[in-house]
Amino acid sequence: MGALFATEGINGQVIVYSRYCPFKPIKIAVIGAGNVGASTAYSLMLDGLAAEIVIIDVNHAKAEGEAMDITHAVPLSPSGQTRVYAGGYRDLYDAAVVVVTAGVNQKPGQTRLDLVHANAAIYRTIIPEVAHHAPRTVLLIATNPVDVCTYLAYKLSGFPAHRVLGSGTVLDSARLQTELGAMFDVNPASVHAFVVGEHGDSEVVPWSLASIQGMRLPEFCRGADLPYDADALRAAAARTRTAAYEIIKRKGATDFAIAAALTSIVRAVVRSEDSLLTVSRVGSYAGVDDVCLSVPARVNSKGARTISTLVLEPDEEEALRNSALRIKEAIESLGDLLQT
């Protein structure tokens, strides 16, 4: 036990952690034990980000089963000591991050915005409980349509905007990097390109800001003696936009990649990384006020804040405005559900 330390938390709870871990003991809560919630809890455990992971679901037995299954993998994980368990809202009291994945899943042929009213009704139950039991947490929303649900969580929680984040286009940006990495035969991590706007059908790729090795794509192509094919880039953007539909058509749901995206956001929060991520948050964008969508924001222990206005080409700015208006219309359609 010489490598382990114990600390007494709230209500006398003892948390054991390793002296080799440079971070203080952290609790993360995942609300929703479906495909995304369970995969996220598993990904968080493997990443070693938390001393405790609590899974909460209206189907408590399902949450227990997922927690048991993940717990059996803990001895095989890098940390070897994460406590994973099923709980209730009272267990949120000292969670650094609460990840909300609960809601109705997208089915083949549905858009994300088709889910808005069903999931808004669910949020009317969940979010006030989170705000009551974890008033200082960072709230991370994954439920679709994520931009609308993030806005709704902001309104229902009463939290400041910087402490309510949506997973936004973090996954879309990773999908775009994957597409461009294959197109240009480079490691996707070397591709600096991202998606902004809605996590959905109106998302925007600002090609004017995309680069590889510090060079804009036309310059990279010239230097690498490759053709610059605008049609191929548009096709890559289309595949990025429709990737979820193709995955759902084949396996019924998307879960692994979104779990990895959520883990990257949680990591940026609990380690206060100041990472720039395309999370969704409430603000004013392209001339549209009080709306929620994704642009690069600095993510740390305080949540997320945009630190610079994107300088876009006129057509990109107009596309972002159209995306913002589409989300704004969906938000306004909620009517009384927005009332706290």
Short mmCIF file of C-alpha atoms in Angstrom, two decimals, residues 176-177 179-180 183-184 191-196 204-211 215-219 228-238 240 311-313 315-316:
data_model
loop_
_atom_site.label_atom_id
_atom_site.label_comp_id
_atom_site.label_asym_id
_atom_site.label_seq_id
_atom_site.Cartn_x
_atom_site.Cartn_y
_atom_site.Cartn_z
CA LEU A 176 -13.22 14.96 -41.44
CA GLN A 177 -9.60 14.49 -40.40
CA GLU A 179 -11.32 11.51 -44.60
CA LEU A 180 -8.58 14.01 -45.44
CA MET A 183 -7.22 11.48 -49.29
CA PHE A 184 -3.75 12.99 -48.85
CA VAL A 191 -4.56 17.34 -40.66
CA HIS A 192 -5.71 20.62 -39.15
CA ALA A 193 -9.32 20.90 -40.26
CA PHE A 194 -12.57 21.09 -38.35
CA VAL A 195 -16.34 21.31 -38.66
CA VAL A 196 -18.42 24.17 -37.25
CA VAL A 204 -20.05 23.65 -42.20
CA VAL A 205 -16.46 22.86 -43.19
CA PRO A 206 -14.42 26.10 -43.36
CA TRP A 207 -12.02 24.99 -46.08
CA SER A 208 -10.28 28.37 -45.98
CA LEU A 209 -8.87 27.43 -42.54
CA ALA A 210 -7.90 23.81 -43.31
CA SER A 211 -4.20 23.01 -43.44
CA MET A 215 0.06 24.91 -45.41
CA ARG A 216 -3.44 25.57 -46.73
CA LEU A 217 -4.69 22.67 -48.80
CA PRO A 218 -4.01 24.23 -52.25
CA GLU A 219 -0.43 25.04 -51.21
CA TYR A 228 -6.25 20.05 -55.73
CA ASP A 229 -9.68 18.54 -56.30
CA ALA A 230 -12.49 20.72 -54.93
CA ASP A 231 -15.11 18.14 -55.89
CA ALA A 232 -13.28 15.44 -53.91
CA LEU A 233 -13.15 17.75 -50.89
CA ARG A 234 -16.89 18.40 -51.12
CA ALA A 235 -17.45 14.63 -51.31
CA ALA A 236 -15.30 14.18 -48.18
CA ALA A 237 -17.39 16.79 -46.38
CA ALA A 238 -20.58 15.01 -47.48
CA THR A 240 -18.41 13.37 -42.90
CA VAL A 311 -12.43 34.77 -39.82
CA LEU A 312 -14.34 33.01 -42.59
CA GLU A 313 -14.85 33.51 -46.29
CA ASP A 315 -19.78 31.92 -48.33
CA GLU A 316 -18.61 30.11 -45.19
#
